[in-house]
Tab-separated table of C-alpha atoms and ligand atoms in Angstrom:
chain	number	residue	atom	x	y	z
A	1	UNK	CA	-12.664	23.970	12.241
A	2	UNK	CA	-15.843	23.652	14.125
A	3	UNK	CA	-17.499	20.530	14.053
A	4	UNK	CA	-20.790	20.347	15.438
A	5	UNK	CA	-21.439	18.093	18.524
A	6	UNK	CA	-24.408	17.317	20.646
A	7	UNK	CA	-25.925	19.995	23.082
A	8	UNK	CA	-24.245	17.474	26.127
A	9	UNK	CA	-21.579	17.567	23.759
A	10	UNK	CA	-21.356	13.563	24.984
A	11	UNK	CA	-17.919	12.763	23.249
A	12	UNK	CA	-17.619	11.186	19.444
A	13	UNK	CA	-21.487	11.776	19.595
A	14	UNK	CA	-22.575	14.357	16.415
A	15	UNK	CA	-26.135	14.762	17.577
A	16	UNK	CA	-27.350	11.373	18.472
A	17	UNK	CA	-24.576	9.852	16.338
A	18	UNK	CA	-21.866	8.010	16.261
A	19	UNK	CA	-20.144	6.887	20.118
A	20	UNK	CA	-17.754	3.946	20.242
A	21	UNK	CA	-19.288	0.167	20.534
A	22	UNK	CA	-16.739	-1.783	21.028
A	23	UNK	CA	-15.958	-5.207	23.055
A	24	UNK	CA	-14.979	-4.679	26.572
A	25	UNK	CA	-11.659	-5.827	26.180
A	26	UNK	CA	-10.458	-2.977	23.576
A	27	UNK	CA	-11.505	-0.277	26.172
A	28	UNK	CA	-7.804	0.402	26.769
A	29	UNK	CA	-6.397	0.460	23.123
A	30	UNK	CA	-9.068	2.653	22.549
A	31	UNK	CA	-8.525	5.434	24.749
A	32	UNK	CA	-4.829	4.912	24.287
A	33	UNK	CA	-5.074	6.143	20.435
A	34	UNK	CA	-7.612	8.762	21.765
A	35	UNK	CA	-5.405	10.030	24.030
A	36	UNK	CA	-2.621	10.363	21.566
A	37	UNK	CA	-4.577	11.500	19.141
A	38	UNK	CA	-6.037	14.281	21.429
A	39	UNK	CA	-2.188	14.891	22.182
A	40	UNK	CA	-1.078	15.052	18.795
A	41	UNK	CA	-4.352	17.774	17.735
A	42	UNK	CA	-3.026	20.357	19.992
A	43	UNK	CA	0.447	20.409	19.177
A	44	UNK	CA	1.636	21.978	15.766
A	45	UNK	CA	4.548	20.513	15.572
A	46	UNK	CA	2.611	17.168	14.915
A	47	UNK	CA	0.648	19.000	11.412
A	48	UNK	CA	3.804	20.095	10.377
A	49	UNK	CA	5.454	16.781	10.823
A	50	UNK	CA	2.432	15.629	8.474
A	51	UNK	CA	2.174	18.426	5.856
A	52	UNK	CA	6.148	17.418	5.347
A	53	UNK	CA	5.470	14.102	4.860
A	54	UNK	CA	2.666	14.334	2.428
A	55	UNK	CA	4.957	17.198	0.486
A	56	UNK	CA	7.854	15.280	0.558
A	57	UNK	CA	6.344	11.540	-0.412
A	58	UNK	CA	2.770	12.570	-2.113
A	59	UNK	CA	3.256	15.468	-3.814
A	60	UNK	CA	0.727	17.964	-1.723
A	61	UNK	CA	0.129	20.569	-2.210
A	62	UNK	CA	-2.580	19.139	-5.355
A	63	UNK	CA	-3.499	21.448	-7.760
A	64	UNK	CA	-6.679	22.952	-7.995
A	65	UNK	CA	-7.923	22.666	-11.879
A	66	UNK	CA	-10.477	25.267	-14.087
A	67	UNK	CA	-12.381	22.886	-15.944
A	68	UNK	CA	-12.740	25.405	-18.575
A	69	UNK	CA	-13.935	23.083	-21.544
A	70	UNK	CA	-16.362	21.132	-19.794
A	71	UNK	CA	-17.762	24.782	-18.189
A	72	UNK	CA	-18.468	26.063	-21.694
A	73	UNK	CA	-19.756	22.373	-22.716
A	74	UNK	CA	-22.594	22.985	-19.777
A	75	UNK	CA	-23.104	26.314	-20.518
A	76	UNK	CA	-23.653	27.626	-16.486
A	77	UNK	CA	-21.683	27.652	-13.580
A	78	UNK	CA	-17.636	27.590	-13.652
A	79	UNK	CA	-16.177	23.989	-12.758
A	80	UNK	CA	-12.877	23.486	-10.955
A	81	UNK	CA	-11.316	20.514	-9.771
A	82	UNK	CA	-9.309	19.687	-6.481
A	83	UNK	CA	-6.874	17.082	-7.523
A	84	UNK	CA	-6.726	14.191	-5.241
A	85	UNK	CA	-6.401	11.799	-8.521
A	86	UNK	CA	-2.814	13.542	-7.974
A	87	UNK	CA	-1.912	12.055	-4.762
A	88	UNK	CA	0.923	8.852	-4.936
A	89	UNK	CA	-1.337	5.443	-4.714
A	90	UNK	CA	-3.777	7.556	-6.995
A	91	UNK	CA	-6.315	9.037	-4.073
A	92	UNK	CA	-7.219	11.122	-1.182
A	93	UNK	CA	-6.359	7.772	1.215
A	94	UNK	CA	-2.982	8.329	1.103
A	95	UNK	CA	-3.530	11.835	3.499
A	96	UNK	CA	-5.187	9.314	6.458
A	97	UNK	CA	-2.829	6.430	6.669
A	98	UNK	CA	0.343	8.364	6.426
A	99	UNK	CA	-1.425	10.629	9.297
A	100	UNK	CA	-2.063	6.995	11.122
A	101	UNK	CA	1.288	5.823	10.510
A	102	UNK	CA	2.850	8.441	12.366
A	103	UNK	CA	0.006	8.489	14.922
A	104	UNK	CA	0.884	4.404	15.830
A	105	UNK	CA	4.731	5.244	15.131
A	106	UNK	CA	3.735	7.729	18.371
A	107	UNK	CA	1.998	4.963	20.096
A	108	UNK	CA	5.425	2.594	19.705
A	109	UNK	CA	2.791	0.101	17.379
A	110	UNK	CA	5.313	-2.203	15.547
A	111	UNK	CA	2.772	-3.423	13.515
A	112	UNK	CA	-0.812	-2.366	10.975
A	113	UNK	CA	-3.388	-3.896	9.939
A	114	UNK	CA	-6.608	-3.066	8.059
A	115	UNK	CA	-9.769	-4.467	6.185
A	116	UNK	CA	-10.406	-3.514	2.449
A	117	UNK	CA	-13.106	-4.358	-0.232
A	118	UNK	CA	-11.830	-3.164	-3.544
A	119	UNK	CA	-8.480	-3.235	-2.070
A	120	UNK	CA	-7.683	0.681	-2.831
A	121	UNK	CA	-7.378	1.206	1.534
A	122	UNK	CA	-5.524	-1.538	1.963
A	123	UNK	CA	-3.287	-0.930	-1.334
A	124	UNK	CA	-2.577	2.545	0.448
A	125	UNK	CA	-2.076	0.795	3.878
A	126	UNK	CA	0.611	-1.410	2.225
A	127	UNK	CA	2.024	1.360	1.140
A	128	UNK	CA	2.870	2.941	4.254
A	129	UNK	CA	3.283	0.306	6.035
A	130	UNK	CA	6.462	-0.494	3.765
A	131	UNK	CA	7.561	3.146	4.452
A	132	UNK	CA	7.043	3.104	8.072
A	133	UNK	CA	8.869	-0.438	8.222
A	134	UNK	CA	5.555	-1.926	10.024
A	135	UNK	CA	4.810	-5.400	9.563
A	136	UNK	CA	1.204	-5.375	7.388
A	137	UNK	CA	-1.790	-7.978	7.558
A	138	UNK	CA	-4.174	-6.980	4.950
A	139	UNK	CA	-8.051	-8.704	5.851
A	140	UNK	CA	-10.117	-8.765	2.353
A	141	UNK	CA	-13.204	-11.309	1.818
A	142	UNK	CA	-12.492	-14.480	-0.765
A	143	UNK	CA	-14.630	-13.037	-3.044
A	144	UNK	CA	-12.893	-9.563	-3.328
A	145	UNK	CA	-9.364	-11.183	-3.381
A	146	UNK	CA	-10.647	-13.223	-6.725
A	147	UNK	CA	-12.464	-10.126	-7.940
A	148	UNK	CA	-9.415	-7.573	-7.136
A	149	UNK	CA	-6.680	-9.204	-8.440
A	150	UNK	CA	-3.938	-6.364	-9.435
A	151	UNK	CA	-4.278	-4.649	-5.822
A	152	UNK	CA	-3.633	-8.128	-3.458
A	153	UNK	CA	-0.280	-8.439	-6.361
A	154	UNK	CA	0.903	-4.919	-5.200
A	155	UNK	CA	-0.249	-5.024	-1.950
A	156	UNK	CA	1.538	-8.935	-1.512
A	157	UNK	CA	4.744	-7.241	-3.259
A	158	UNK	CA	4.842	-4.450	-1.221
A	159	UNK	CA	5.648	-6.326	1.496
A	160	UNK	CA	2.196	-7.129	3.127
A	161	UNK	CA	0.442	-10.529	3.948
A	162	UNK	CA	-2.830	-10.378	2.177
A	163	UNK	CA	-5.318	-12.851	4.550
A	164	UNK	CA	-8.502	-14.308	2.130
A	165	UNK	CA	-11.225	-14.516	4.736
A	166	UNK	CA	-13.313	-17.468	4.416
A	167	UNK	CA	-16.118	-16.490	6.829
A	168	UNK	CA	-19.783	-15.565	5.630
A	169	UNK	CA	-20.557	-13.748	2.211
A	170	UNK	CA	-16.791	-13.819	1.829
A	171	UNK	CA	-17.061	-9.928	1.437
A	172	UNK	CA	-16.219	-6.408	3.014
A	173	UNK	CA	-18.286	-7.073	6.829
A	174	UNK	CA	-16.585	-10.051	6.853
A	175	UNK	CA	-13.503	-9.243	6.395
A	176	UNK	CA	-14.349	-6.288	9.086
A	177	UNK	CA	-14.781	-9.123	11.287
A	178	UNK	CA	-11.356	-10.729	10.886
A	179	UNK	CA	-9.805	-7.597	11.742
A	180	UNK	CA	-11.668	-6.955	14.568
A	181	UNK	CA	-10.258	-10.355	15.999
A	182	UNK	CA	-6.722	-9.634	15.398
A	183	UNK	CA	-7.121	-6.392	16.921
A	184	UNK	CA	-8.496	-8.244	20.089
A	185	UNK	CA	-6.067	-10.999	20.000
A	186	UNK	CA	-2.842	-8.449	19.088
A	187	UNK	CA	-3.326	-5.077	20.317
A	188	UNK	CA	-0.313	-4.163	22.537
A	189	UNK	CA	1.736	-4.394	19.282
A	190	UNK	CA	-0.638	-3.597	16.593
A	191	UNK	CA	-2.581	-0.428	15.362
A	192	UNK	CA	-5.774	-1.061	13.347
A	193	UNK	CA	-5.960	1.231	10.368
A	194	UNK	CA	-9.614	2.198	10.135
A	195	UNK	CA	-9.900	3.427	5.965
A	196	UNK	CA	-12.939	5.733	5.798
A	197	UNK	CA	-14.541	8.121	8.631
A	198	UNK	CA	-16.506	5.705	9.918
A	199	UNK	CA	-16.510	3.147	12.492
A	200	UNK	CA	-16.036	3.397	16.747
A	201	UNK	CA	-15.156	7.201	18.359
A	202	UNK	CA	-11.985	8.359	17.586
A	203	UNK	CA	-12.211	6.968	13.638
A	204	UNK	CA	-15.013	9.353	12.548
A	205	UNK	CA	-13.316	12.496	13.529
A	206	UNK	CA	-9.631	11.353	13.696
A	207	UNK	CA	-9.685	10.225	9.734
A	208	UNK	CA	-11.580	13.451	9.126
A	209	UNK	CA	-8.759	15.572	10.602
A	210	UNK	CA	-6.150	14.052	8.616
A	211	UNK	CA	-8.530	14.440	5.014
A	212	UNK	CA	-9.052	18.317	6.075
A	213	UNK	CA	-5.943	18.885	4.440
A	214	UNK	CA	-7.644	19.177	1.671
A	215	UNK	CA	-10.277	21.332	2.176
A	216	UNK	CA	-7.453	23.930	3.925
A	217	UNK	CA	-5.767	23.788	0.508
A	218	UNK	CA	-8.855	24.031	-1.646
A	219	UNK	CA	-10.254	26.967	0.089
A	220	UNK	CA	-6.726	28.959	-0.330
A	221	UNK	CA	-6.384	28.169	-3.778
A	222	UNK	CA	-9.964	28.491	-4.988
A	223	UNK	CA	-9.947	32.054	-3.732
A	224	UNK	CA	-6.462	32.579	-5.302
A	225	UNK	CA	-7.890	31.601	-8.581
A	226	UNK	CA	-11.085	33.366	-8.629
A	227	UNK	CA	-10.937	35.854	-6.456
A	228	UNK	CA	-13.710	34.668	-3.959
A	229	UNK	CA	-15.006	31.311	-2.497
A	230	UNK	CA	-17.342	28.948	-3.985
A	231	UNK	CA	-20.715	28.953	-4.716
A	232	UNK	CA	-20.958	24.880	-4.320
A	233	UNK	CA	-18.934	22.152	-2.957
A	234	UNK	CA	-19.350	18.759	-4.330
A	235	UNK	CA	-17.572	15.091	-3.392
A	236	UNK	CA	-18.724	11.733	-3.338
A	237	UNK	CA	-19.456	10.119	-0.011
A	238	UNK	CA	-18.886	6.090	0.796
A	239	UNK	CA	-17.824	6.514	4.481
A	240	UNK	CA	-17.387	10.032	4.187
A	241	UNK	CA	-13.621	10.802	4.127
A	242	UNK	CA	-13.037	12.612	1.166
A	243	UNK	CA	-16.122	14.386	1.245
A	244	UNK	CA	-15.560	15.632	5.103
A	245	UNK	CA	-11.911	16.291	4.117
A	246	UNK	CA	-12.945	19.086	1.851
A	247	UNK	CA	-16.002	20.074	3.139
A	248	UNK	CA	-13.749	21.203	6.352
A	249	UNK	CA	-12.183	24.125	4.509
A	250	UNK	CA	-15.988	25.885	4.176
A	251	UNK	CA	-17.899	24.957	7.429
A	252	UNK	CA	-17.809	28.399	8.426
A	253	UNK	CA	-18.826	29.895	5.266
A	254	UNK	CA	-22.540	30.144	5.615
A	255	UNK	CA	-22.704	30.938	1.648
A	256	UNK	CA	-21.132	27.919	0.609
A	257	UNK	CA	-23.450	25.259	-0.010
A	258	UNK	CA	-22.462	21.327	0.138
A	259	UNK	CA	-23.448	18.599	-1.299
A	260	UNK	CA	-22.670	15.171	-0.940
A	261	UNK	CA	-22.844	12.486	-4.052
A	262	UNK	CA	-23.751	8.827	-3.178
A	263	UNK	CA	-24.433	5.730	-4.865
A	264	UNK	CA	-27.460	5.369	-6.705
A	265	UNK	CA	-26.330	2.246	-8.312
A	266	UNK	CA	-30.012	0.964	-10.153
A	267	UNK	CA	-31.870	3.712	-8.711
A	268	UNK	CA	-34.024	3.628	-4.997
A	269	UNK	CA	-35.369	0.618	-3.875
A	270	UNK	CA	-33.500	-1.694	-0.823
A	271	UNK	CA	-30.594	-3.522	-2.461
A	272	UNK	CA	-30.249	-1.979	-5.850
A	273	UNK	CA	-27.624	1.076	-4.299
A	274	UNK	CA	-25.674	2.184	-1.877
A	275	UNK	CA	-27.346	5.946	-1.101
A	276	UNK	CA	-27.775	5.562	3.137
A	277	UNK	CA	-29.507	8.977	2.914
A	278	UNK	CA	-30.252	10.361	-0.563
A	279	UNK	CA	-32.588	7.633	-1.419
A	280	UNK	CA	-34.650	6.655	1.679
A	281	UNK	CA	-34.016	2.619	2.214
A	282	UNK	CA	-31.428	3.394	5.747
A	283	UNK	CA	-32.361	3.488	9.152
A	284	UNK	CA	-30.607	4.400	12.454
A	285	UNK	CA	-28.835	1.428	14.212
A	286	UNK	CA	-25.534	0.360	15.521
A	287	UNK	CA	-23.478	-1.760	14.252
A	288	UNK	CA	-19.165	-2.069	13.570
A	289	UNK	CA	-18.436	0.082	16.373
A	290	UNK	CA	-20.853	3.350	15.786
A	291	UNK	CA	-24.412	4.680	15.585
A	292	UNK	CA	-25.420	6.029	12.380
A	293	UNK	CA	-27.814	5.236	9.101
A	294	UNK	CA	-27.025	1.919	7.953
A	295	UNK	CA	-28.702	-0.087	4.977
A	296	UNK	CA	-30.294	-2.698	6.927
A	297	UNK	CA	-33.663	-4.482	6.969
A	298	UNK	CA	-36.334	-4.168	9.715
A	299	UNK	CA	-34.400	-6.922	11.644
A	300	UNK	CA	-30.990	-5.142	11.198
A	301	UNK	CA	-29.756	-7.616	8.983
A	302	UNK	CA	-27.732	-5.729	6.523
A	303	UNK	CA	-28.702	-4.905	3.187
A	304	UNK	CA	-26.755	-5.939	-0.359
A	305	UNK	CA	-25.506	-3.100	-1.989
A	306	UNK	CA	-24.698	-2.046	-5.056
A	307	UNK	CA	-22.758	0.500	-7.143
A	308	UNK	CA	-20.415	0.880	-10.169
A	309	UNK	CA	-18.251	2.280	-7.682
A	310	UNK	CA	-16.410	-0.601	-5.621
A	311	UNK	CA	-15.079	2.693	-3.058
A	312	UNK	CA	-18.804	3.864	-2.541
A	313	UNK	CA	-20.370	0.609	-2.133
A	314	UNK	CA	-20.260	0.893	1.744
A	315	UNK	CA	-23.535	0.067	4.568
A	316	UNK	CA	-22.923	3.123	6.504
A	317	UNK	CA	-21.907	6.474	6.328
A	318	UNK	CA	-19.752	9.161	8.648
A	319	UNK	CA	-22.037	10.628	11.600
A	320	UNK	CA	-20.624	13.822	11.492
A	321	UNK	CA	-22.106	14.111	7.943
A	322	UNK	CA	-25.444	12.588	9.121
A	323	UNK	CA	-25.660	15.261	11.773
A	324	UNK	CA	-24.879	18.042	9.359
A	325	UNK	CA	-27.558	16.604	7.005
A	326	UNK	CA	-30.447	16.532	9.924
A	327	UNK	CA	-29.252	20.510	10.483
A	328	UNK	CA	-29.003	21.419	6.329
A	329	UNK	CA	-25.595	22.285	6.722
A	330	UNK	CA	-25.312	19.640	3.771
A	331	UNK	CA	-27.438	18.392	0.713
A	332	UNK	CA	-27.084	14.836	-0.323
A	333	UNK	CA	-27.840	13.544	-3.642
A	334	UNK	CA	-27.605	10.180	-5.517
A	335	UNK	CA	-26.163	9.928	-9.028
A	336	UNK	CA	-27.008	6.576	-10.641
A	337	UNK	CA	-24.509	3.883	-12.445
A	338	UNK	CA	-26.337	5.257	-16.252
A	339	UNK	CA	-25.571	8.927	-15.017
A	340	UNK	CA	-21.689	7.742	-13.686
A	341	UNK	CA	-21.296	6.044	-16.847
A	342	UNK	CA	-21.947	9.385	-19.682
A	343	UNK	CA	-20.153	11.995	-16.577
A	344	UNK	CA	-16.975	9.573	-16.855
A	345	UNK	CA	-16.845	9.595	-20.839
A	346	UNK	CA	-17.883	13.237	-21.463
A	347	UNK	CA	-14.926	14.448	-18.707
A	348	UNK	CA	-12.432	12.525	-20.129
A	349	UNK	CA	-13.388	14.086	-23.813
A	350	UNK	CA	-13.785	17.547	-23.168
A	351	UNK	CA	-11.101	18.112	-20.111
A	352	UNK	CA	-8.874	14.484	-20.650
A	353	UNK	CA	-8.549	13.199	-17.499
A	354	UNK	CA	-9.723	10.645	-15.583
A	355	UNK	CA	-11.614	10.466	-12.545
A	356	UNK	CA	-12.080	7.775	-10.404
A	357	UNK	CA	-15.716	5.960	-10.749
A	358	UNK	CA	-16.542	7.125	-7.600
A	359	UNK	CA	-15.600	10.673	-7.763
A	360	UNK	CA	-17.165	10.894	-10.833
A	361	UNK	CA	-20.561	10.267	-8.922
A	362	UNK	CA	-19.418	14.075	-7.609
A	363	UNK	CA	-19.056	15.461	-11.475
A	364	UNK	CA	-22.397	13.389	-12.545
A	365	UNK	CA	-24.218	15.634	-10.264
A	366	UNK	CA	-22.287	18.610	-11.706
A	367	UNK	CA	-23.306	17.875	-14.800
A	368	UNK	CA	-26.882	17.875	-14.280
A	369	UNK	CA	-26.895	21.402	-12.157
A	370	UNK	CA	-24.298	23.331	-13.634
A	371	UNK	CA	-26.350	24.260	-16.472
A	372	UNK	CA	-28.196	25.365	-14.106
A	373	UNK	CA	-26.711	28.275	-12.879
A	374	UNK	CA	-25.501	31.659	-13.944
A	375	UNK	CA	-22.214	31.830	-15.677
A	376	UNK	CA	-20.709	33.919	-12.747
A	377	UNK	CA	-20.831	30.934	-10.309
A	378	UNK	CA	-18.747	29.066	-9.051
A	379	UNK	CA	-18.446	25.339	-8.922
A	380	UNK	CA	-15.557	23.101	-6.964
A	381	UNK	CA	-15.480	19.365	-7.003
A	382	UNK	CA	-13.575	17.253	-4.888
A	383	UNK	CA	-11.743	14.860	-7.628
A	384	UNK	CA	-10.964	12.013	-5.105
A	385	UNK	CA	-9.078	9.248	-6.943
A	386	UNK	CA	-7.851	8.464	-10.499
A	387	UNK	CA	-9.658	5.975	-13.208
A	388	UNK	CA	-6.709	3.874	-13.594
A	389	UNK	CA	-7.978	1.342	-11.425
A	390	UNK	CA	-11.644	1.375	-12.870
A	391	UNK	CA	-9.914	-0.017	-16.212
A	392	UNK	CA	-11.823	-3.030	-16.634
A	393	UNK	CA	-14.920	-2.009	-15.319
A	394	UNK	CA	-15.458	1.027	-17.060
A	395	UNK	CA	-14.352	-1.106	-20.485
A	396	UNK	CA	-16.957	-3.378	-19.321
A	397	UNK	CA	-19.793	-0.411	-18.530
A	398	UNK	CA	-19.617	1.541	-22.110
A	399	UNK	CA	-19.337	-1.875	-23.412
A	400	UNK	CA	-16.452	-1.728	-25.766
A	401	UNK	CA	-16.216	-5.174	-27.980
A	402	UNK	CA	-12.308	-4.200	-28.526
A	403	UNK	CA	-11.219	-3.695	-24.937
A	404	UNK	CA	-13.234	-6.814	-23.210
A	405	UNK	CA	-11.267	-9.060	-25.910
A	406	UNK	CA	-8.014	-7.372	-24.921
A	407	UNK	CA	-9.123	-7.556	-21.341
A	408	UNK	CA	-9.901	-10.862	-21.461
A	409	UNK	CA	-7.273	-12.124	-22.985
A	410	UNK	CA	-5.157	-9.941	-20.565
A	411	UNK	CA	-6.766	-11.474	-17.730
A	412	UNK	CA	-5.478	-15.112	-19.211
A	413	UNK	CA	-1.940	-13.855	-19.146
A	414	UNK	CA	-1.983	-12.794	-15.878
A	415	UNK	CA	-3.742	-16.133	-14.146
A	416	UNK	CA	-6.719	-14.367	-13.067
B	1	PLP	C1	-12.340	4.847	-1.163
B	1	PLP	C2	-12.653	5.933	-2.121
B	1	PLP	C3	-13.789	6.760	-1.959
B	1	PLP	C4	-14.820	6.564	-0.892
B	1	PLP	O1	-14.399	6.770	0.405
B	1	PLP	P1	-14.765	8.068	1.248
B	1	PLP	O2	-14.313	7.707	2.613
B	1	PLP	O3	-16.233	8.308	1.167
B	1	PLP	O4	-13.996	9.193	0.670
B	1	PLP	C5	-13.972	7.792	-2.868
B	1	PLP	N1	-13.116	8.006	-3.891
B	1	PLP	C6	-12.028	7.223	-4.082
B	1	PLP	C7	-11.132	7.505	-5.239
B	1	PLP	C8	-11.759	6.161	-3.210
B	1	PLP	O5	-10.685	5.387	-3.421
C-alpha cells in the first residue's frame, strides 16, 4: 500500500495535511500509541492476530455481491457490492475498534473511551470493549442521547457508561470536547478510540490501516468474479474510513478510477450539507487535532451541517483523501437527501437489501452514472453499513402515514 506523503515526507502530513495538534500534555500518550502502532505495522504476526479476530467474531471475509437486477434496471455498467452491511454491529466500524482494542490491549490500557453522534462508533466501541473486558465511557452530546435512543440502550446494556454532555450545542464537537478532557485527565490507563480517519497523526492513517481490510478482500474477489479489476470504485465519505478502507486495495491500479460520495444534504450553499469538498463551502484550517478542509466560516467558527445521513454529517474529512483529491487520484461527488431517498427505495426493490443511508449516498451516485457506461464495465461499491438503524428516519423521509403511526406509537412504548 503506498500512501502518498509530502515531498519532506514531514510525518502524518499528506501534502500540507493533516499533522497532530494536540495539548502539550498528551505529547507522550501520543507517541506511545505511535510507537506501538509503528511496532505492530511491521510485524505479521500482529495482521494475522486481527484477520482471526474479525473471522472468528465478525464474520470476514464479506461477500462481494453482483447486483444483477439493479444492473439490467440501469441498463450500463455491471454493479457489485462489497458487503460491509455484513459485518456484526451492522458496519465497516467493527474492522477499526477491534484493530484498536488489541492495539491498547498491547499498550496494557485497562480502559476505552470514545465520542459518538448517531451513536453507531460508540455502539461498536461498546461492543468491544465488553469483549476485550475494558471498562467503557461513551461521550455523546444531550441532544444526540434524546435523539438516539435505541443505541445509548445497547450501548448502556452492553456494559458501557453512556456520559450526556451538557456543554455547548449539546452535539458531536462537544462531545469531542469531553473526551478530549478525560483523555488528559486519564491517560496512563485509558486509550481514546478515535471512530473515523480523522483527527491528530496517528488516527488518519492508523484507522485507515485497519479499514484496508477491505479493500485487500474486494480487490481478490472482484477479480475472482469477473475476471479483471474494476472500472470504478465508489463509497461514501464522512471522515473517510470506509471509503480509504477500500480504496486501499486499488491505489496502485492507475485504471481504476475512485470516487468518493458525500453529503449533499439540501444541495450547496454553507449549512444546508455536509460535502467538505464536492460542493465548495470548506476551507483549510485546523482544528480537533489535524489540518484539513473543514466547514467553517471566515472566522473558523464551524459550520451547521446537514444530511439524511447521521454517519456522514461530519465538519471535516480524512487528509489522506484531501491530498489524493488535490493530485486526481480521486473524484468526489455529492449525492443529495432527494437523490438518497429514490437510490434507498429502488435498491431495496430490485436487489432486496438494505443499505445504510449513508452508503446509499455511494449507490445514489451509481445510479445516476451507471447508465452511463457500456455494458462491459465494471462497477464496485463499497456497501458500508446496514438500514436497520435508519428505520425511523427513512419511514419518516418517503413519508409513509402507516409506519410514523406505528413509529410513534412505538416510540410511546419505549419512553422515548
Ligand atoms: C459511520 C459510518 C459512515 C461514515 O464514516 P466513514 O469514516 O466516512 O466511513 C459510513 N457508513 C456507515 C454505515 C457508518 O456507520
Amino acid at each position: 500500500m503506498s500512501l502518498v506523503k509530502s515531498a519532506e515526507d514531514r510525518e502524518g502530513y499528506y501534502g500540507e495535511y493533516g499533522g497532530c495538534f494536540l495539548p502539550e500534555i498528551l505529547t507522550s500518550t501520543i507517541e506511545e500509541l505511535r510507537h506501538c502502532f509503528d511496532e505492530c505495522k511491521n510485524d505479521p504476526t500482529f495482521w494475522a492476530e486481527f484477520i482471526a479476530l474479525l473471522q472468528n467474531y465478525s464474520g470476514r471475509p464479506t461477500p462481494v455481491t453482483y447486483l444483477e437486477n439493479l444492473s439490467k434496471h440501469l441498463g450500463g455498467a455491471q454493479i457489485y457490492a462489497k458487503r460491509e452491511d455484513l459485518n456484526h454491529t451492522g458496519s465497516h466500524k467493527i474492522n477499526n475498534v477491534m484493530g484498536q482494542g488489541l492495539l491498547a490491549k498491547r499498550l496494557g490500557k485497562k480502559r476505552v473511551i470514545a465520542e459518538t453522534g448517531a451513536g453507531q462508533h460508540g455502539f461498536a466501541t461498546a461492543t468491544m470493549a465488553a469483549r476485550f473486558g475494558f471498562d467503557c465511557k461513551i461521550y455523546m452530546g444531550a441532544v444526540d442521547v434524546a435523539r438516539q435512543r435505541p443505541n445509548v440502550f445497547w450501548m448502556e446494556n452492553l456494559g458501557a457508561e453512556v456520559i450526556a454532555v451538557q456543554d455547548g450545542q449539546r452535539t458531536l464537537k462537544d462531545a469531542i470536547n469531553e473526551c478530549l478532557r478525560d483523555w488528559v485527565t486519564n491517560m496512563a490507563d485509558t486509550h481514546y478510540v478515535l471512530g473515523t480517519a480523522c483527527g491528530p497523526h496517528p488516527f488518519p492513517e492508523m484507522v485507515s490501516y485497519f479499514q484496508s481490510v477491505i479493500g485487500r478482500e474486494a480487490r481478490e474477489q472482484i477479480v475472482d468474479q469477473v475476471g479483471r479489476l474494476p472500472d470504478k470504485v465508489y463509497a461514501c465519505v464522512g471522515g473517510g474510513s470506509n471509503a480509504m478502507g477500500i480504496f486501499q486495495g486499488f491505489l496502485d491500479d492507475k485504471d481504476v478510477e475512485l470516487v468518493g460520495c458525500e453529503a449533499g444534504g439540501y444541495g450547496p450553499g454553507p449549512g444546508r450539507h455536509a460535502s467538505r469538498l464536492a460542493y465548495k463551502d470548506a476551507s483549510v484550517g485546523v482544528a480537533q487535532g489535524f489540518k484539513t478542509y473543514f466547514l467553517q466560516n471566515d472566522d473558523g467558527n464551524m459550520l451547521e451541517t446537514h444530511s439524511i445521513a447521521a454517519g456522514l454529517d461530519y465538519i471535516g474529512v480524512n487528509p489522506i483523501l484531501v491530498n489524493m483529491w488535490e493530485n486526481e487520484q480521486v473524484r468526489f461527488e455529492a449525492a443529495t437527501d432527494d437523490m438518497v431517498r429514490e437510490a434507498l427505495q429502488l435498491v431495496m426493490r430490485t436487489e432486496g437489501v438494505i443499505p445504510a443511508l449513508e452508503s446509499t449516498h455511494a449507490f445514489a451516485q451509481v445510479i445516476l452514472e451507471a447508465p452511463l457506461l457500456g455494458k462491459d464495465e465494471v462497477i464496485l461499491i463499497n456497501q458500508s453499513g446496514r438500514g436497520d438503524k435508519d428505520i425511523f428516519t427513512v419511514a419518516d423521509a418517503i413519508d409513509d402515514k402507516h409506519w410514523k403511526e406505528f413509529i410513534k406509537q412505538k416510540a410511546v412504548e419505549y419512553g422515548a
